[in-house]
Structure formats: C-alpha cells, structure tokens
Amino acid sequence: MTESENKLAKFFCDTLMQESCQREDPVEHIFGKKLCVLSSGIEERQNPSNSLNGLSQILPSLYLCGAGAARPDVISDLGVTLIVNVAPELPDTPLPEPPPAYMRVSVLDKGENDIRTHFDEVTSRIETERLKKGVTLVHCVAGVSRSTSFCLAYLIRYFGMTLRDSFLYLKATRPQIRPNVGFFRQLIAYEEEVLGLSTVSMIFIEAIGQEVPDVYAPQYKAMEQFYRKHRKHARRRD
C-alpha cells in the first residue's frame, strides 16, 4: 500500500480501537464490519459492499449513501451530527429529533456543472465535524457521483491522499462509486491545486468515442478489445 493509504488505514484502525475500549463488543464487530488488523498495522475490511442499510462507512466520522438510506432512524442510530444533501432535485432529507446540522449543496449530476467551487466549503464542514467528534453523512440520489466526489475531495484535502489512492480506497468500500467524467476532470484539477500533482489521467476509449479517467479503463477493457477486433476484421473485408 502507498504511504497515504497507510496513513488513512492507521487512522481508521486507531480510531476504531479507541472506540472499542468503550464498548463490550470487540473491535472486529464495530459498525457491523469485521476487521482484521494485519501485522503491518493495516486493517483489511471483509465484505466491504455489505454496508448498513445502503450506507458505506468511509471513516469513523464519515458515511456516504444514496437518498433512500438517509432515514431518520438510521441517522439517529449512527449518531450523525451533520447531513450534507448534494441533490437539489430532492426535498429536504427527513431528519430525526433533535435534528443534526443540515447543509444543502445545489449541484445537478451533469459533468458541465461546477462542483469544484463547493469542495472547500463542504470538506471544511466535514473536517470541523470530525474535530468535534461528530459524524457526517453525505448523500445525493444514489451515492455514486456527487456525494462520492465530495468524499474524494475530503480525503485529498485533509488526509493528503492522492486522487488515485482515494478513488481505490472508496471503491473498495463502496464498489458502485462512479463520479461522472466532468466531475472527475474537476477532481483532477483539485488534486493538482491541493497536492501539486496529478495521479489520474484522461484516456480516450475508442469503443465509446470519448475520454474517461484511467481508473475507469478496466471496465471498458473487454469492450475495447471487441471493438478493435471488429474494426480489424472490417478493414480486412474492405
């Protein structure tokens, strides 16, 4: 694992260990996820996609989900102290009593929309909540594109993780994540702004006739091979 992944995993593991000291159940059962602490100090989560009611735990202080999972009972059970609703097309998130702090971000899931302008404000609120020992829940409609983009920006800004490492970390936790291509371009620019480097490149996929982040390339591998094979045979016939 990279140094930034080690840093984040150690933080996650140390925090869970601290919380386990205050609970009767062992650390491997906290939040319903079985953890295995390896000799290197890195924790490995089993069945990462088996999230609680559609939620995915990114950090002890941060959850990501779609709107359907953001229910009052779940919010209360998790001890959420801040809700970030990133779906202006939805009504306000139903909140329990007493209600947690609530933040709305108006960004539709279209690549041409400017999500980057909101990164600093949202990530700052998430970090402030963490420092207060609070818990943040970020959601959009499906928990795939917009809310994921903010979680990636948070890991870049406050944990010094590269965009590539952040994406792979989140995908291991929530396999369905997929910021739209326009948002990913903005995340690439944000990584350059914050860390001064670029770890994800845009590559052209002939089969679909457009550029995608190189971390999406494995999803198009079979399609691209079929396309090239078909094109080769077509040229022979010509």
Coordinates of C-alpha atoms in Angstrom, one line a residue:
M1 CA 0.0 0.0 0.0
T2 CA 1.1 3.6 -0.6
E3 CA 2.1 5.9 2.3
S4 CA -1.1 7.8 2.1
E5 CA -3.2 4.6 2.2
N6 CA -1.2 3.5 5.2
K7 CA -1.8 6.8 6.9
L8 CA -5.6 6.6 6.4
A9 CA -5.8 2.9 7.3
K10 CA -3.8 3.5 10.5
F11 CA -6.1 6.5 11.4
F12 CA -9.2 4.3 10.8
C13 CA -7.8 1.4 12.8
D14 CA -6.6 3.6 15.7
T15 CA -10.0 5.3 15.9
L16 CA -11.8 2.0 15.9
M17 CA -9.5 0.7 18.7
Q18 CA -10.3 3.7 20.8
E19 CA -14.0 3.3 20.3
S20 CA -13.8 -0.4 21.1
C21 CA -12.4 0.3 24.5
Q22 CA -15.7 2.0 25.4
R23 CA -17.8 -0.9 24.1
E24 CA -18.3 -4.5 25.2
D25 CA -18.1 -5.9 21.7
P26 CA -14.7 -6.5 20.2
V27 CA -13.3 -4.2 17.6
E28 CA -14.0 -6.5 14.7
H29 CA -17.7 -6.1 15.2
I30 CA -17.8 -2.3 15.4
F31 CA -20.3 -0.9 12.8
G32 CA -21.1 -4.4 11.7
K33 CA -17.9 -4.8 9.8
K34 CA -15.4 -7.5 10.5
L35 CA -11.8 -6.1 10.7
C36 CA -8.6 -7.9 10.5
V37 CA -5.6 -6.0 11.8
L38 CA -2.5 -7.2 9.9
S39 CA 1.0 -7.3 11.3
S40 CA 1.8 -4.2 9.3
G41 CA -0.8 -2.2 11.2
I42 CA -3.1 -2.0 8.2
E43 CA -6.7 -3.1 8.6
E44 CA -8.4 -5.1 6.0
R45 CA -12.2 -4.9 5.8
Q46 CA -14.1 -8.1 4.8
N47 CA -17.2 -7.8 2.5
P48 CA -16.9 -4.0 2.1
S49 CA -20.0 -3.8 0.0
N50 CA -22.1 -5.2 2.8
S51 CA -22.9 -1.8 4.1
L52 CA -25.5 -0.9 6.7
N53 CA -28.9 -0.2 5.0
G54 CA -27.1 1.0 1.9
L55 CA -24.7 3.2 3.7
S56 CA -20.9 2.9 3.3
Q57 CA -18.6 3.9 6.1
I58 CA -15.6 5.9 4.7
L59 CA -14.2 6.8 8.1
P60 CA -15.4 6.5 11.6
S61 CA -16.7 10.1 11.2
L62 CA -17.9 9.9 7.6
Y63 CA -20.7 8.0 5.9
L64 CA -21.7 8.0 2.2
C65 CA -25.1 6.9 0.9
G66 CA -28.0 7.4 -1.5
A67 CA -31.1 9.2 -0.5
G68 CA -33.1 6.1 0.2
A69 CA -30.7 5.1 3.0
A70 CA -30.8 8.6 4.7
R71 CA -33.7 7.8 7.0
P72 CA -34.4 9.4 10.4
D73 CA -33.9 6.1 12.3
V74 CA -30.6 5.3 10.6
I75 CA -29.4 8.9 11.1
S76 CA -30.1 8.6 14.9
D77 CA -28.6 5.1 15.2
L78 CA -25.4 6.3 13.6
G79 CA -25.2 9.4 15.8
V80 CA -25.0 11.6 12.7
T81 CA -24.4 15.3 13.7
L82 CA -24.2 16.7 10.1
I83 CA -26.1 15.9 7.0
V84 CA -24.8 17.1 3.6
N85 CA -27.5 16.8 0.9
V86 CA -26.0 17.1 -2.5
A87 CA -29.2 16.6 -4.5
P88 CA -31.1 19.8 -5.2
E89 CA -33.7 17.9 -7.2
L90 CA -34.7 16.1 -3.9
P91 CA -36.7 17.5 -1.0
D92 CA -35.0 18.1 2.3
T93 CA -33.6 15.0 4.0
P94 CA -36.1 13.7 6.6
L95 CA -34.4 14.4 10.0
P96 CA -34.9 12.9 13.4
E97 CA -35.5 14.8 16.6
P98 CA -33.4 16.5 17.7
P99 CA -32.2 17.3 14.2
P100 CA -28.5 17.3 13.3
A101 CA -26.9 20.2 11.5
Y102 CA -28.0 20.3 7.8
M103 CA -26.3 21.5 4.7
R104 CA -27.6 21.6 1.1
V105 CA -25.4 21.9 -1.9
S106 CA -27.0 22.7 -5.3
V107 CA -25.2 20.7 -7.9
L108 CA -27.0 18.6 -10.5
D109 CA -25.3 15.4 -11.7
K110 CA -24.1 16.8 -15.0
G111 CA -20.5 17.0 -15.9
E112 CA -20.7 20.5 -17.2
N113 CA -21.8 21.8 -13.7
D114 CA -19.2 23.3 -11.4
I115 CA -18.9 21.0 -8.4
R116 CA -15.3 22.1 -7.6
T117 CA -16.4 25.5 -6.4
H118 CA -18.1 23.7 -3.5
F119 CA -15.2 21.4 -2.5
D120 CA -13.5 23.7 0.1
E121 CA -16.7 24.7 1.9
V122 CA -18.1 21.1 2.1
T123 CA -14.8 19.4 3.1
S124 CA -14.2 22.1 5.7
R125 CA -17.6 21.4 7.3
I126 CA -16.8 17.7 7.3
E127 CA -13.4 18.2 8.9
T128 CA -14.9 20.6 11.5
E129 CA -17.4 18.0 12.5
R130 CA -14.7 15.3 12.8
L131 CA -12.7 17.5 15.1
K132 CA -15.7 18.0 17.3
K133 CA -16.1 14.2 17.5
G134 CA -19.1 14.4 15.3
V135 CA -20.3 12.2 12.4
T136 CA -21.1 13.4 8.9
L137 CA -23.4 11.7 6.4
V138 CA -23.1 12.8 2.8
H139 CA -25.7 11.8 0.3
C140 CA -27.0 12.5 -3.2
V141 CA -29.6 10.5 -5.1
A142 CA -27.7 7.2 -5.5
G143 CA -24.4 7.8 -3.6
V144 CA -22.5 7.2 -6.8
S145 CA -21.3 10.5 -8.3
R146 CA -21.9 13.8 -6.5
S147 CA -21.5 12.6 -2.9
T148 CA -18.6 10.4 -3.9
S149 CA -16.9 13.5 -5.4
F150 CA -17.1 15.3 -2.1
C151 CA -15.7 12.4 -0.2
L152 CA -12.8 12.1 -2.6
A153 CA -12.1 15.8 -2.3
Y154 CA -12.1 15.5 1.5
L155 CA -9.6 12.7 1.5
I156 CA -7.3 14.7 -0.8
R157 CA -7.5 17.9 1.2
Y158 CA -7.4 16.6 4.8
F159 CA -5.6 13.3 4.5
G160 CA -3.1 14.1 1.8
M161 CA -4.2 11.1 -0.2
T162 CA -3.8 11.2 -4.0
L163 CA -6.9 11.1 -6.2
R164 CA -6.0 7.7 -7.4
D165 CA -5.5 6.3 -3.9
S166 CA -8.6 8.0 -2.7
F167 CA -10.7 6.5 -5.5
L168 CA -9.3 3.0 -5.0
Y169 CA -9.9 3.3 -1.2
L170 CA -13.5 4.4 -1.7
K171 CA -14.2 1.8 -4.4
A172 CA -13.0 -0.9 -2.1
T173 CA -15.5 0.3 0.4
R174 CA -18.4 1.2 -2.0
P175 CA -17.9 -0.6 -5.4
Q176 CA -20.6 1.3 -7.2
I177 CA -18.9 4.7 -6.9
R178 CA -18.5 6.5 -10.3
P179 CA -18.3 10.3 -10.5
N180 CA -19.3 11.5 -13.9
V181 CA -16.5 12.3 -16.3
G182 CA -16.9 16.1 -15.9
F183 CA -16.7 15.8 -12.1
F184 CA -13.6 13.6 -12.4
R185 CA -11.9 16.2 -14.5
Q186 CA -12.6 18.7 -11.7
L187 CA -11.2 16.3 -9.1
I188 CA -8.1 16.0 -11.2
A189 CA -7.7 19.8 -11.2
Y190 CA -8.4 19.9 -7.4
E191 CA -5.7 17.3 -6.7
E192 CA -3.3 19.5 -8.7
E193 CA -4.3 22.5 -6.7
V194 CA -4.1 20.9 -3.3
L195 CA -1.3 18.4 -3.7
G196 CA 0.6 19.8 -6.7
L197 CA 0.5 16.6 -8.6
S198 CA -1.7 14.6 -10.9
T199 CA -2.2 10.8 -10.4
V200 CA -5.2 10.2 -12.7
S201 CA -5.1 10.8 -16.5
M202 CA -7.9 11.1 -19.0
I203 CA -7.7 8.4 -21.7
F204 CA -9.6 8.0 -24.9
I205 CA -11.8 4.9 -25.3
E206 CA -12.4 4.2 -28.9
A207 CA -15.3 1.9 -28.3
I208 CA -17.4 4.7 -26.8
G209 CA -15.7 7.6 -28.6
Q210 CA -14.9 9.7 -25.5
E211 CA -12.3 10.3 -22.8
V212 CA -12.7 8.7 -19.3
P213 CA -10.4 8.7 -16.2
D214 CA -7.8 5.9 -16.5
V215 CA -9.1 4.4 -13.3
Y216 CA -12.3 3.5 -15.3
A217 CA -10.3 1.8 -18.0
P218 CA -10.7 -1.8 -16.6
Q219 CA -14.4 -1.5 -17.1
Y220 CA -14.0 -0.9 -20.8
K221 CA -11.3 -3.4 -21.4
A222 CA -13.4 -6.2 -22.9
M223 CA -15.5 -3.6 -24.9
E224 CA -12.3 -2.0 -26.3
Q225 CA -10.8 -5.4 -27.3
F226 CA -14.0 -6.4 -29.1
Y227 CA -14.2 -3.0 -30.8
R228 CA -10.6 -3.2 -32.1
K229 CA -11.1 -6.8 -33.2
H230 CA -14.3 -5.9 -35.1
R231 CA -12.6 -2.9 -36.7
K232 CA -9.6 -5.1 -37.8
H233 CA -11.9 -7.6 -39.5
A234 CA -13.9 -4.8 -41.1
R235 CA -10.7 -3.4 -42.6
R236 CA -9.7 -6.8 -44.0
R237 CA -13.1 -7.1 -45.7
D238 CA -12.6 -3.7 -47.3

